[in-house]
Amino acid sequence: VLDCKQMRIIFWKQTLVRTKGHPQVCAYMMDYQFRHPVMFWGMILLFAERPAMQELDRDDWNKVEGKVKDLDISWSRAVDEVKAEKLIEQSNKPGGVDPLLVIIREWPQLPEYKVNRKLIPSLEFLISRLAEIILKGDKSYEFFFDEECAWEPTILHRAAEQNFLHVSRMLVERWPSLMYQPIKATIEPEEMPSVLPVEVALENFQDDTAAYLISQMKYDRVQELFLTCKESGEKSKLFFGKYISYRNPRTNEYGMKKTVLAVLNKLMDPHWPYLPKREDREDDNKYKIQQALESVPNDPLSYDFYYHILETDENGRVPDNKVFNQKSVSCLRRIADSDNKEAMQHPVVRMLVAKKWNGFAHELFCIKAAFYLLFFGLLSFALIYGSTRNDPTQYDGPADKFRVICEICSIVFLMVQLFDEIGEMAREGRAYLKVRSNYIDLPGIFLTLLVIPLRFAEVKSQWGFAAIGYLFNFLRLFKFSNVARITGLYTTTLVRIIQKDITRFLVFFSAILIGFCGAMFLALKVNDVQDSYSFPWVMLGGIKVLVEGETLEEENGKEFGWFAVAILLVYMGIVMVILLNVLIAQLSYTFGESMKMARLQYAADNMRIITRTENSRFPCLNFRVKNYIEGDYISEEDLAKELLEFTEDRHPWETAEERIIGVRETMRRVVKGEETDPWETIDEKLTTLTLSEKETRESIYEKLT
């Protein structure tokens, strides 16, 4: 909604454009503005009226039929050409609007598409077909601006705003400079900063178009969008972490995965050191240089990886900036918390994680694990030996004196861990609850500390709390399984198996157990032996069948009847023969699948460990600032060591040459994009559709004749 001043400026600008500056018309409108203000504003609203899609009349259909016969094209193609010609013809009339601007800006705002946004993809396909025909004309859109809008965007801005990927691709292929063409913003330019088309796509969270535009831009121009200007120190235009954590409001899923990958690809600068510099190329050596270039491989031998964007705060400042926010959540942590598996496995992310893990995080994590093992050993002796004493509050003899030392040290460790957990909760906020392992930390600490007042109160239930607290503290040991890759992978796989298979099996077994126990307990009434067996005893016997593989034991003189025995045999057959074998088969399958996912989960856990370790409350221990590097030089050997270190397809006798070939194939997909292109051109699609339709028409004609 524009204010009155802006609306008048737009109106007079369009009056001059559409009347070509006719003096009498302009003078009449100036006088009309003050004599009839209501009618004047009504005329302004007429300028905002959106043109609807016009249907083809009889003459248009005759043109379509003529094109099909004369040009031997499909009916759909002929209809598109007639529609495009009609749009171009209307734009040439006085006051007409550019045809490409009409279909991109106006058609998506029609009522049928505003109400039902699910129809937009079909509209995009229609618009892309018409845009292809319109762009074949002589008109250039390289310096075309939408002057009816206050911020005067280019046609690529409009396509990016609507997430019209194919139209954006056609425009970029014809006029690459449109990617770097900002808006004009002639009205109040101080409030309308310079905005590129990719920024419009990012601000509207248009994943497909934003990813494509980023993939076509230069890497330094992309990096400038997410970094603070070093000279002015102003806030960056965009924050990369915002798009990593963005969720689609309708599906609640991460909605900018392609854009995140496109930005990560722009953090790599490949090196071809064998290519001669441009100033070294002389005319006399052109032939020799060409021969040399044909004899070298097509893959780069090394890369420059940039890590600065992954370390920025919410204002785009890097850690070496004086006003850097040390409490901000890094983009690396956001990637670990997201479901973007491709981003976690990206070479830039993996190399940064490996550098930090090998640099400081692994050593500090091992020290923390050693201290926890010491604490658990002291706690074990204090509780287990104390349970053997009649009065644990009395300390007599050398063993009891050592128990005092263990108890004091355990209490100190527990208090330190409690303050550490509270600090982590304050630092991470809601993200603390997303890590499932955190749910066993506070219960283990509180239950163990609760033993102290209960012991001096001489309450026997202290040992129950001590047992549960001891179990929770034991489970906390698995948080340190990532000290080694093998233990980390097996722990992750075990957790996944328990969550996926064991849980479902126990739910299904519980349903069968309840049904069996009810039927068995009722069957015992047939022989009047129900009084000798309680319902909990029957349920315990049903569980023993699963765990021990034994049947229910009969009391002396209280034998089961034939009906109860039949029910028991059916239950044992279902549990021991069917359920257990299904569980074994399912565990075997899940183990193989979980090992693949465990590598990804192991990498995500390492990323979380690194981000928790480097974000210290003390500035002198903040490794995010202390160990910050802007980028690094990465060779093929370094990539092969990290990317191919834990791949199932590698064999132990693999040569160095085979590893280099493997890493080149991996990097070729990222650098050169030799994988299947998800952005197939509209020309290829239309060609395929036209050929298939033509073949179908010919086959039908042959059958009819």
XYZ file of C-alpha atoms in Angstrom:
705
model
C 0.000 0.000 0.000
C 1.534 3.279 -1.137
C 0.941 6.685 0.402
C -0.768 9.479 -1.550
C 2.480 11.102 -2.636
C 3.855 7.899 -4.111
C 0.560 7.081 -5.835
C 0.461 10.505 -7.474
C 4.057 10.142 -8.651
C 3.349 6.709 -10.116
C 0.145 7.976 -11.736
C 1.809 10.932 -13.406
C 4.738 8.817 -14.496
C 2.386 6.334 -16.154
C 0.375 9.184 -17.662
C 3.508 10.510 -19.342
C 4.522 7.037 -20.483
C 1.161 5.938 -21.853
C 0.228 9.270 -23.484
C 3.799 9.861 -24.677
C 3.829 13.249 -22.958
C 0.833 14.735 -24.816
C 0.545 18.313 -23.415
C -3.243 18.650 -23.687
C -3.913 15.353 -21.930
C -1.466 16.160 -19.121
C -2.958 19.639 -18.637
C -6.458 18.193 -18.557
C -5.482 15.583 -15.961
C -3.785 18.232 -13.810
C -6.967 20.301 -13.802
C -9.126 17.206 -13.249
C -7.102 16.248 -10.179
C -8.257 19.300 -8.224
C -11.820 19.649 -9.566
C -12.914 16.038 -9.135
C -10.646 14.352 -6.541
C -12.938 11.331 -6.055
C -13.022 10.529 -9.757
C -9.292 11.189 -9.945
C -8.509 8.538 -7.337
C -10.908 6.188 -9.087
C -8.847 6.580 -12.240
C -5.718 5.807 -10.237
C -7.320 2.583 -9.029
C -8.068 1.696 -12.638
C -4.340 1.717 -13.249
C -4.033 -0.955 -10.548
C -6.624 -3.198 -12.187
C -5.003 -6.490 -13.064
C -5.537 -7.798 -16.598
C -7.092 -11.243 -16.638
C -6.226 -14.089 -18.963
C -8.049 -13.532 -22.221
C -9.677 -16.446 -23.959
C -9.078 -17.171 -27.627
C -11.878 -16.178 -30.010
C -12.867 -17.730 -33.346
C -10.209 -15.854 -35.307
C -7.549 -16.956 -32.854
C -8.540 -20.598 -33.222
C -8.356 -20.222 -36.990
C -4.800 -18.967 -36.546
C -4.030 -21.974 -34.386
C -5.346 -24.350 -37.027
C -3.323 -22.584 -39.691
C -0.112 -22.860 -37.676
C -0.668 -26.569 -37.105
C -1.079 -27.185 -40.827
C 1.590 -24.826 -42.142
C 4.327 -25.242 -39.516
C 3.611 -28.896 -38.625
C 3.645 -28.225 -34.891
C 1.490 -29.542 -32.083
C -1.792 -27.942 -31.095
C -0.461 -26.918 -27.680
C 2.528 -25.200 -29.265
C 0.313 -23.412 -31.761
C -2.026 -22.232 -28.997
C 0.954 -20.887 -27.035
C 2.247 -18.979 -30.046
C -1.143 -17.408 -30.720
C -1.490 -16.409 -27.052
C 1.986 -14.885 -27.069
C 1.273 -12.976 -30.274
C -1.950 -11.673 -28.767
C -0.109 -10.471 -25.659
C 2.506 -8.735 -27.794
C -0.196 -7.123 -29.908
C -1.959 -5.770 -26.821
C 1.301 -4.385 -25.431
C 1.842 -2.351 -28.609
C -1.438 -0.496 -28.128
C -1.435 2.887 -26.326
C -1.128 2.298 -22.605
C -0.231 -1.362 -23.100
C 1.906 -3.274 -20.620
C 4.885 -5.408 -21.561
C 3.687 -8.987 -22.234
C 6.369 -10.636 -20.119
C 5.572 -8.308 -17.250
C 1.876 -9.128 -17.523
C 2.267 -12.882 -17.283
C 4.902 -12.774 -14.518
C 3.528 -9.966 -12.366
C -0.220 -9.952 -12.981
C -1.318 -13.516 -13.647
C -0.179 -14.986 -10.283
C -2.320 -12.315 -8.572
C -5.541 -13.415 -10.245
C -8.250 -14.527 -7.779
C -8.205 -18.191 -8.776
C -4.467 -18.413 -8.051
C -4.477 -16.285 -4.915
C -7.122 -18.511 -3.344
C -5.567 -21.827 -4.371
C -1.762 -21.574 -4.389
C -1.491 -25.220 -5.435
C -2.304 -24.120 -8.990
C 0.842 -21.986 -9.199
C 3.066 -24.816 -10.582
C 0.688 -25.361 -13.505
C 0.586 -21.606 -14.075
C 4.380 -21.501 -13.996
C 4.552 -24.125 -16.725
C 2.166 -22.079 -18.883
C 4.097 -18.866 -18.215
C 7.411 -20.524 -19.039
C 6.058 -21.706 -22.404
C 4.790 -18.238 -23.260
C 7.971 -16.581 -21.978
C 10.069 -18.763 -24.245
C 8.124 -17.548 -27.285
C 8.195 -13.907 -26.180
C 11.935 -13.965 -25.511
C 12.607 -15.150 -29.063
C 11.675 -11.678 -30.243
C 14.015 -8.766 -30.804
C 13.211 -6.962 -27.569
C 15.993 -6.893 -24.971
C 15.173 -7.091 -21.265
C 18.701 -6.432 -20.078
C 17.885 -2.877 -18.975
C 14.128 -3.253 -18.622
C 12.558 -2.036 -15.347
C 9.020 -2.254 -14.044
C 8.341 1.470 -13.821
C 4.829 0.956 -12.477
C 6.294 -0.277 -9.191
C 7.759 2.069 -6.596
C 11.050 0.169 -6.355
C 11.278 -0.439 -10.139
C 12.600 -4.007 -10.287
C 13.934 -5.794 -13.337
C 12.080 -8.632 -14.993
C 14.396 -11.092 -13.217
C 13.390 -9.585 -9.870
C 9.776 -10.335 -10.739
C 10.538 -13.912 -11.766
C 12.581 -14.508 -8.610
C 9.817 -13.069 -6.443
C 7.313 -15.582 -7.854
C 9.831 -18.491 -7.802
C 9.535 -18.972 -11.567
C 12.657 -21.067 -11.991
C 12.438 -21.792 -15.720
C 11.741 -18.172 -16.610
C 14.675 -17.072 -14.461
C 16.913 -19.567 -16.181
C 15.916 -18.368 -19.646
C 16.556 -14.759 -18.647
C 19.969 -15.537 -17.147
C 21.036 -17.564 -20.173
C 20.202 -14.671 -22.492
C 21.332 -11.768 -20.291
C 23.709 -12.900 -17.510
C 24.162 -9.308 -16.349
C 20.599 -9.372 -14.986
C 21.885 -11.346 -11.982
C 23.891 -8.301 -10.871
C 21.363 -5.656 -11.924
C 19.896 -3.955 -8.819
C 16.586 -2.172 -8.590
C 16.299 1.480 -9.601
C 14.354 2.737 -6.576
C 13.862 6.238 -7.960
C 11.167 6.938 -5.347
C 12.699 7.608 -1.943
C 15.972 5.789 -2.685
C 17.194 6.205 0.874
C 14.502 3.740 1.983
C 15.014 1.340 -0.926
C 18.552 -0.095 -0.819
C 20.189 -1.769 -3.786
C 18.678 -5.235 -4.060
C 19.746 -8.016 -6.425
C 17.340 -10.637 -7.820
C 18.871 -13.335 -5.635
C 18.120 -11.228 -2.559
C 14.471 -11.008 -3.570
C 14.335 -14.794 -3.922
C 16.018 -15.283 -0.551
C 13.828 -12.804 1.290
C 10.739 -14.578 -0.058
C 12.271 -18.008 0.738
C 12.018 -19.191 -2.866
C 14.366 -22.158 -2.646
C 14.532 -23.275 -6.290
C 15.151 -19.882 -7.856
C 17.528 -18.740 -5.125
C 19.614 -21.912 -5.465
C 19.840 -21.528 -9.233
C 20.807 -17.848 -9.124
C 23.466 -18.525 -6.489
C 24.869 -21.376 -8.567
C 25.286 -19.023 -11.537
C 26.858 -16.119 -9.627
C 30.531 -15.616 -8.868
C 31.640 -16.993 -5.538
C 32.920 -13.652 -4.228
C 29.624 -11.890 -5.007
C 27.723 -14.608 -3.152
C 29.997 -14.381 -0.123
C 29.537 -10.603 0.048
C 25.819 -11.085 0.667
C 26.423 -12.904 3.962
C 29.438 -10.987 5.302
C 29.748 -7.624 6.991
C 31.508 -4.950 4.976
C 34.999 -4.582 6.460
C 35.251 -0.916 5.534
C 31.914 0.345 6.856
C 31.304 -2.359 9.460
C 27.588 -2.356 8.686
C 25.327 -5.343 9.157
C 25.379 -7.901 6.370
C 22.486 -7.989 3.936
C 21.611 -11.601 4.714
C 22.262 -14.131 7.474
C 23.120 -17.620 6.281
C 21.887 -19.299 9.463
C 18.408 -17.898 8.859
C 18.028 -20.025 5.740
C 19.586 -23.107 7.325
C 16.977 -23.076 10.102
C 14.030 -21.905 7.991
C 10.992 -24.183 8.100
C 8.094 -24.147 5.685
C 5.037 -22.919 7.633
C 2.733 -25.369 5.870
C 4.809 -28.549 6.171
C 7.091 -27.600 9.105
C 10.024 -29.027 7.137
C 13.294 -27.340 6.298
C 12.505 -25.402 3.142
C 15.832 -23.977 1.905
C 17.986 -27.086 1.519
C 18.929 -26.424 -2.115
C 19.923 -22.860 -1.308
C 22.115 -23.996 1.586
C 23.949 -26.421 -0.698
C 24.352 -23.755 -3.379
C 25.933 -21.355 -0.868
C 28.250 -24.089 0.428
C 29.357 -24.777 -3.143
C 30.363 -21.125 -3.441
C 32.695 -21.530 -0.463
C 35.070 -23.526 -2.679
C 37.489 -21.995 -5.147
C 39.138 -24.715 -7.285
C 42.702 -24.272 -8.511
C 44.006 -25.322 -11.904
C 47.699 -24.518 -11.371
C 48.755 -25.856 -14.762
C 46.722 -23.225 -16.635
C 48.968 -20.338 -17.768
C 48.055 -16.840 -16.717
C 46.407 -14.616 -19.294
C 49.287 -12.143 -19.396
C 51.743 -14.994 -20.044
C 49.981 -16.140 -23.199
C 51.874 -14.920 -26.214
C 50.874 -15.325 -29.816
C 53.972 -17.384 -30.612
C 53.184 -19.984 -27.938
C 49.463 -20.436 -28.567
C 49.894 -23.768 -30.351
C 52.191 -25.180 -27.657
C 49.887 -23.979 -24.908
C 46.926 -25.638 -26.615
C 48.819 -28.932 -26.831
C 49.741 -28.677 -23.157
C 46.166 -27.974 -22.131
C 44.896 -30.993 -24.043
C 47.308 -33.290 -22.193
C 46.335 -32.319 -18.633
C 43.322 -33.625 -16.675
C 40.099 -31.660 -16.455
C 39.931 -31.779 -12.659
C 41.486 -29.229 -10.289
C 44.403 -30.402 -8.182
C 43.641 -28.297 -5.107
C 41.013 -26.006 -3.637
C 40.627 -22.936 -1.479
C 37.951 -23.595 1.129
C 36.339 -20.623 2.890
C 34.934 -21.079 6.395
C 34.075 -17.480 7.336
C 30.350 -17.656 6.516
C 29.948 -20.762 8.685
C 31.417 -18.840 11.643
C 29.434 -15.600 11.356
C 27.003 -14.296 13.944
C 23.484 -13.033 13.213
C 24.909 -9.742 11.852
C 27.370 -11.358 9.451
C 30.427 -10.555 11.573
C 33.287 -13.043 11.711
C 34.965 -13.998 15.025
C 37.964 -11.696 14.495
C 35.622 -8.688 14.495
C 35.760 -6.646 17.700
C 31.961 -6.499 18.032
C 31.435 -10.177 17.223
C 28.645 -11.779 19.273
C 30.272 -14.741 21.004
C 26.928 -16.025 22.302
C 25.441 -16.448 18.833
C 24.704 -19.891 17.418
C 27.078 -20.641 14.570
C 25.898 -21.805 11.163
C 27.818 -25.027 11.752
C 25.595 -25.809 14.732
C 22.473 -24.972 12.743
C 23.518 -27.431 10.042
C 24.013 -30.120 12.693
C 20.512 -29.510 14.070
C 18.878 -29.527 10.636
C 17.825 -32.526 8.561
C 19.938 -31.480 5.591
C 22.032 -34.614 5.110
C 23.681 -33.268 1.968
C 24.878 -30.189 3.845
C 26.386 -32.322 6.633
C 28.296 -34.340 4.045
C 29.439 -31.316 2.051
C 33.244 -31.154 1.645
C 33.506 -27.665 3.174
C 31.547 -28.677 6.270
C 33.413 -31.940 6.688
C 36.824 -30.332 6.331
C 35.942 -27.621 8.858
C 34.648 -30.229 11.304
C 37.763 -32.365 10.812
C 40.030 -29.366 11.346
C 38.323 -28.363 14.584
C 37.936 -31.930 15.829
C 41.593 -32.753 15.293
C 42.745 -29.313 16.404
C 41.207 -28.918 19.852
C 37.770 -30.518 20.257
C 38.847 -34.173 20.361
C 41.554 -33.541 22.945
C 39.247 -31.536 25.207
C 36.489 -34.107 24.792
C 38.857 -36.918 25.813
C 39.913 -34.961 28.909
C 36.270 -34.435 29.825
C 35.582 -38.148 29.315
C 38.550 -39.078 31.534
C 37.273 -36.846 34.340
C 33.825 -38.375 34.066
C 35.271 -41.890 34.255
C 37.117 -40.838 37.395
C 33.895 -39.433 38.845
C 31.944 -42.585 38.015
C 34.600 -44.769 39.627
C 34.543 -42.714 42.831
C 30.735 -42.705 42.854
C 30.619 -46.470 42.341
C 32.874 -47.170 45.320
C 31.037 -44.669 47.532
C 27.585 -46.117 46.843
C 28.373 -49.816 46.520
C 30.666 -50.028 49.547
C 28.335 -47.783 51.534
C 25.439 -50.152 50.882
C 27.361 -52.941 52.645
C 27.566 -50.964 55.900
C 24.839 -51.215 58.513
C 25.098 -47.500 59.205
C 26.529 -45.627 56.177
C 26.834 -42.441 58.266
C 29.566 -44.019 60.388
C 33.116 -43.988 59.026
C 35.416 -46.486 60.782
C 38.583 -47.909 59.326
C 40.688 -47.108 56.250
C 38.013 -48.207 53.763
C 35.427 -45.879 55.276
C 37.897 -43.007 55.277
C 38.533 -43.610 51.591
C 34.745 -43.724 51.131
C 34.539 -40.248 52.670
C 37.039 -38.957 50.124
C 35.072 -40.599 47.294
C 31.795 -39.111 48.513
C 33.246 -35.604 48.830
C 34.829 -35.786 45.380
C 31.589 -37.157 43.923
C 29.584 -34.281 45.405
C 32.069 -31.760 43.999
C 31.859 -33.388 40.569
C 28.057 -33.399 40.709
C 27.896 -29.704 41.604
C 30.271 -28.792 38.780
C 28.182 -30.839 36.347
C 24.988 -29.220 37.619
C 26.296 -25.694 37.010
C 27.618 -26.782 33.620
C 24.206 -28.134 32.603
C 22.462 -24.972 33.805
C 24.907 -22.855 31.808
C 24.344 -25.000 28.728
C 20.569 -24.652 29.096
C 20.878 -20.866 29.373
C 23.220 -20.714 26.389
C 21.317 -22.979 23.998
C 17.720 -22.368 25.063
C 15.233 -24.603 23.268
C 18.005 -26.330 21.354
C 19.005 -28.003 24.634
C 15.748 -29.989 24.659
C 16.276 -31.245 21.105
C 19.265 -33.367 22.185
C 17.841 -36.554 23.672
C 20.949 -37.392 25.664
C 20.379 -34.282 27.771
C 17.279 -35.862 29.312
C 19.406 -38.230 31.415
C 21.829 -35.605 32.742
C 19.717 -33.661 35.212
C 17.824 -36.727 36.602
C 21.128 -38.483 37.277
C 22.533 -35.441 39.082
C 19.438 -34.654 41.171
C 18.706 -38.261 42.182
C 22.288 -38.762 43.325
C 22.324 -35.517 45.315
C 18.985 -36.476 46.879
C 20.689 -39.424 48.584
C 22.553 -37.038 50.943
C 19.544 -35.685 52.909
C 17.802 -39.073 52.831
C 20.874 -40.767 54.317
C 21.062 -38.452 57.305
C 17.282 -38.823 57.719
C 17.904 -42.597 57.938
C 15.316 -43.382 55.272
C 15.595 -46.779 53.603
C 14.299 -45.400 50.303
C 17.658 -43.678 49.857
C 18.975 -46.845 48.234
C 16.160 -46.816 45.691
C 17.029 -43.265 44.665
C 20.713 -44.200 44.713
C 20.081 -47.170 42.400
C 18.128 -45.103 39.856
C 20.619 -42.233 40.030
C 23.515 -44.648 39.607
C 21.819 -46.129 36.520
C 21.321 -42.679 34.976
C 24.949 -41.764 35.628
C 26.020 -45.019 34.005
C 23.969 -44.219 30.893
C 25.712 -40.854 30.726
C 28.907 -42.725 29.896
C 27.559 -43.315 26.389
C 27.649 -39.563 25.758
C 31.423 -39.916 25.568
C 31.380 -42.772 23.068
C 32.522 -40.381 20.326
C 36.059 -40.368 21.705
C 36.659 -43.088 19.101
C 34.948 -43.495 15.759
C 34.175 -47.200 16.231
C 32.527 -46.782 19.632
C 30.633 -43.743 18.402
C 29.241 -45.585 15.391
C 28.202 -48.640 17.398
C 26.561 -46.542 20.092
C 24.624 -44.575 17.494
C 23.578 -47.799 15.780
C 22.478 -49.345 19.077
C 20.373 -46.315 19.960
C 18.748 -46.361 16.539
C 17.930 -50.082 16.830
C 16.372 -49.574 20.258
C 14.306 -46.637 19.050
C 13.183 -48.237 15.821
C 12.869 -52.010 16.330
C 12.862 -52.804 20.038
C 10.220 -50.188 20.776
C 7.854 -51.469 18.098
C 8.478 -55.073 19.139
C 7.704 -54.351 22.793
C 4.476 -52.577 21.870
C 3.341 -55.529 19.761
C 4.469 -58.048 22.393
C 2.628 -56.144 25.139
C -0.617 -56.403 23.188
C -0.164 -60.179 22.770
C 0.885 -60.562 26.421
C -2.226 -58.834 27.752
C -4.482 -60.926 25.544
C -2.750 -64.162 26.546
C -2.756 -63.374 30.276
C -6.446 -62.558 30.210
C -7.329 -65.747 28.329
C -5.017 -67.870 30.486
C -6.372 -66.481 33.743
C -9.942 -67.158 32.648
C -9.032 -70.682 31.461
C -7.696 -71.531 34.929
C -11.240 -71.171 36.253
C -12.302 -74.245 34.278
C -10.480 -76.621 36.666
C -11.014 -74.411 39.743
C -7.289 -73.633 40.100
C -7.588 -69.893 39.567
C -7.302 -69.193 43.299
C -3.757 -70.593 43.333
C -2.499 -68.309 40.563
C -2.771 -64.514 40.631
C -3.000 -62.355 37.520
C 0.444 -60.707 38.097
C 1.939 -64.211 38.404
C 0.471 -65.132 35.018
C 1.902 -61.949 33.450
C 5.318 -62.665 34.948
C 5.172 -66.158 33.494
C 4.309 -64.732 30.079
C 7.367 -62.478 30.215
C 9.561 -65.438 31.251
C 8.463 -67.255 28.115
C 10.031 -64.454 26.059
C 13.148 -63.934 28.172
C 13.994 -67.437 29.415
C 12.117 -69.590 26.911
C 10.462 -71.592 29.714
C 6.813 -72.439 30.263
C 4.672 -71.581 33.277
C 5.367 -73.660 36.373
C 2.465 -75.546 37.922
C 1.870 -75.574 41.663
C 1.797 -78.920 43.478
C -1.589 -80.505 43.005
C -2.829 -77.595 40.919
C -2.339 -78.799 37.363
C -3.507 -76.880 34.312
C -6.468 -78.173 32.358
C -6.282 -79.081 28.689
C -7.797 -75.765 27.659
C -5.193 -73.733 29.580
C -2.396 -75.907 28.163
C -3.651 -75.294 24.617
C -3.648 -71.530 25.163
C -0.143 -71.731 26.636
C 1.175 -73.723 23.651
C -0.313 -71.260 21.161
C 1.234 -68.344 23.043
C 4.665 -70.005 23.183
C 4.506 -70.740 19.464
C 3.638 -67.146 18.614
C 6.305 -65.642 20.873
C 9.224 -68.064 20.513
C 8.797 -69.110 16.896
C 7.276 -66.137 15.117
C 7.990 -62.961 17.081
C 11.583 -63.738 18.035
C 12.541 -64.784 14.503
C 10.888 -61.704 13.048
C 12.787 -59.582 15.565
C 16.110 -61.216 14.650
C 15.505 -60.677 10.938
C 14.447 -57.088 11.514
C 17.494 -56.395 13.688
C 19.807 -57.729 10.977
C 18.242 -55.482 8.365
C 18.136 -52.449 10.644
C 21.764 -52.919 11.657
C 22.938 -52.599 8.062
C 20.739 -49.583 7.412
C 21.598 -47.996 10.735
C 25.332 -48.250 10.103
C 24.877 -46.031 7.059
C 22.834 -43.513 9.018
C 25.173 -43.833 11.991
C 27.987 -42.183 10.040
C 25.790 -39.188 9.396
C 24.599 -39.090 12.996
C 28.180 -39.465 14.205
C 29.189 -36.447 12.118
C 26.247 -34.438 13.477
C 27.166 -35.400 17.059
C 30.754 -34.311 16.465
C 29.516 -30.976 15.143
C 27.420 -30.460 18.279
C 30.348 -31.442 20.509
C 32.594 -28.966 18.696
C 30.125 -26.096 18.949
C 29.520 -26.764 22.659
C 33.243 -26.999 23.335
C 34.263 -23.851 21.470
C 31.517 -21.628 22.939
C 32.894 -21.044 26.416
C 31.573 -18.454 28.852
C 35.129 -17.294 29.441
C 36.614 -15.183 26.608
C 40.065 -16.682 27.063
C 38.661 -20.187 26.476
C 36.396 -19.309 23.537
C 37.964 -21.451 20.817
C 35.541 -20.136 18.216
C 37.371 -16.809 18.387
C 40.754 -18.150 19.392
C 41.087 -20.732 16.588
C 39.212 -18.861 13.857
C 40.585 -19.093 10.327
C 39.000 -17.509 7.276
C 39.849 -20.374 4.950
C 42.356 -23.055 4.151
C 44.243 -24.583 1.248
C 43.010 -28.144 0.659
C 44.796 -30.658 -1.538
C 43.375 -33.800 -3.087
C 45.195 -35.927 -0.531
C 43.475 -34.104 2.332
C 40.092 -34.532 0.680
C 40.705 -38.220 0.033
C 41.684 -38.790 3.646
C 38.517 -37.175 4.997
C 35.864 -37.893 2.365
C 36.832 -41.503 1.667
C 37.964 -42.488 5.131
C 34.784 -44.267 6.120
C 33.040 -45.388 2.963
C 31.709 -48.914 2.527
C 32.828 -49.125 -1.087
C 36.522 -48.714 -0.198
C 38.672 -51.788 0.344
C 41.739 -52.009 2.614
C 44.186 -52.609 -0.265
C 43.075 -49.543 -2.180
C 45.931 -47.638 -3.799
C 46.519 -43.905 -3.509
C 45.661 -43.462 -7.181
C 42.282 -45.133 -6.705
C 41.545 -42.873 -3.747
C 42.412 -39.784 -5.790
C 40.106 -40.944 -8.592
C 37.338 -41.475 -6.061
C 37.657 -38.018 -4.555
C 37.796 -36.435 -8.017
C 34.507 -38.068 -8.905
C 33.011 -36.734 -5.685
C 34.274 -33.189 -6.201
C 33.329 -33.161 -9.872
C 29.668 -33.328 -8.887
C 30.106 -30.273 -6.688
C 32.460 -28.129 -8.762
C 31.329 -28.913 -12.294
C 27.800 -30.079 -11.619
C 28.107 -33.203 -13.759
C 25.319 -34.979 -11.922
C 21.788 -35.002 -13.280
C 20.722 -31.406 -13.682
C 17.545 -30.803 -11.642
C 16.886 -27.617 -13.581
C 16.112 -29.052 -16.991
C 15.569 -26.300 -19.520
C 12.079 -25.599 -20.722
C 13.310 -25.984 -24.296
C 14.231 -29.614 -23.650
C 10.890 -30.296 -21.978
C 8.914 -28.701 -24.778
C 10.941 -30.528 -27.412
C 10.271 -33.836 -25.687
C 6.571 -33.089 -25.342
C 6.300 -31.923 -28.949
C 8.035 -35.002 -30.343
C 5.968 -37.386 -28.239
C 2.745 -35.636 -29.234
C 3.737 -35.691 -32.899
C 4.564 -39.403 -32.762
C 1.253 -40.120 -31.045
C -0.656 -38.154 -33.681
C 1.121 -40.006 -36.502
C 0.423 -43.404 -34.936
C -3.274 -42.563 -34.542
C -3.410 -41.373 -38.160
C -1.855 -44.639 -39.359
C -4.405 -46.676 -37.417
C -7.307 -44.655 -38.794
C -6.106 -44.970 -42.379
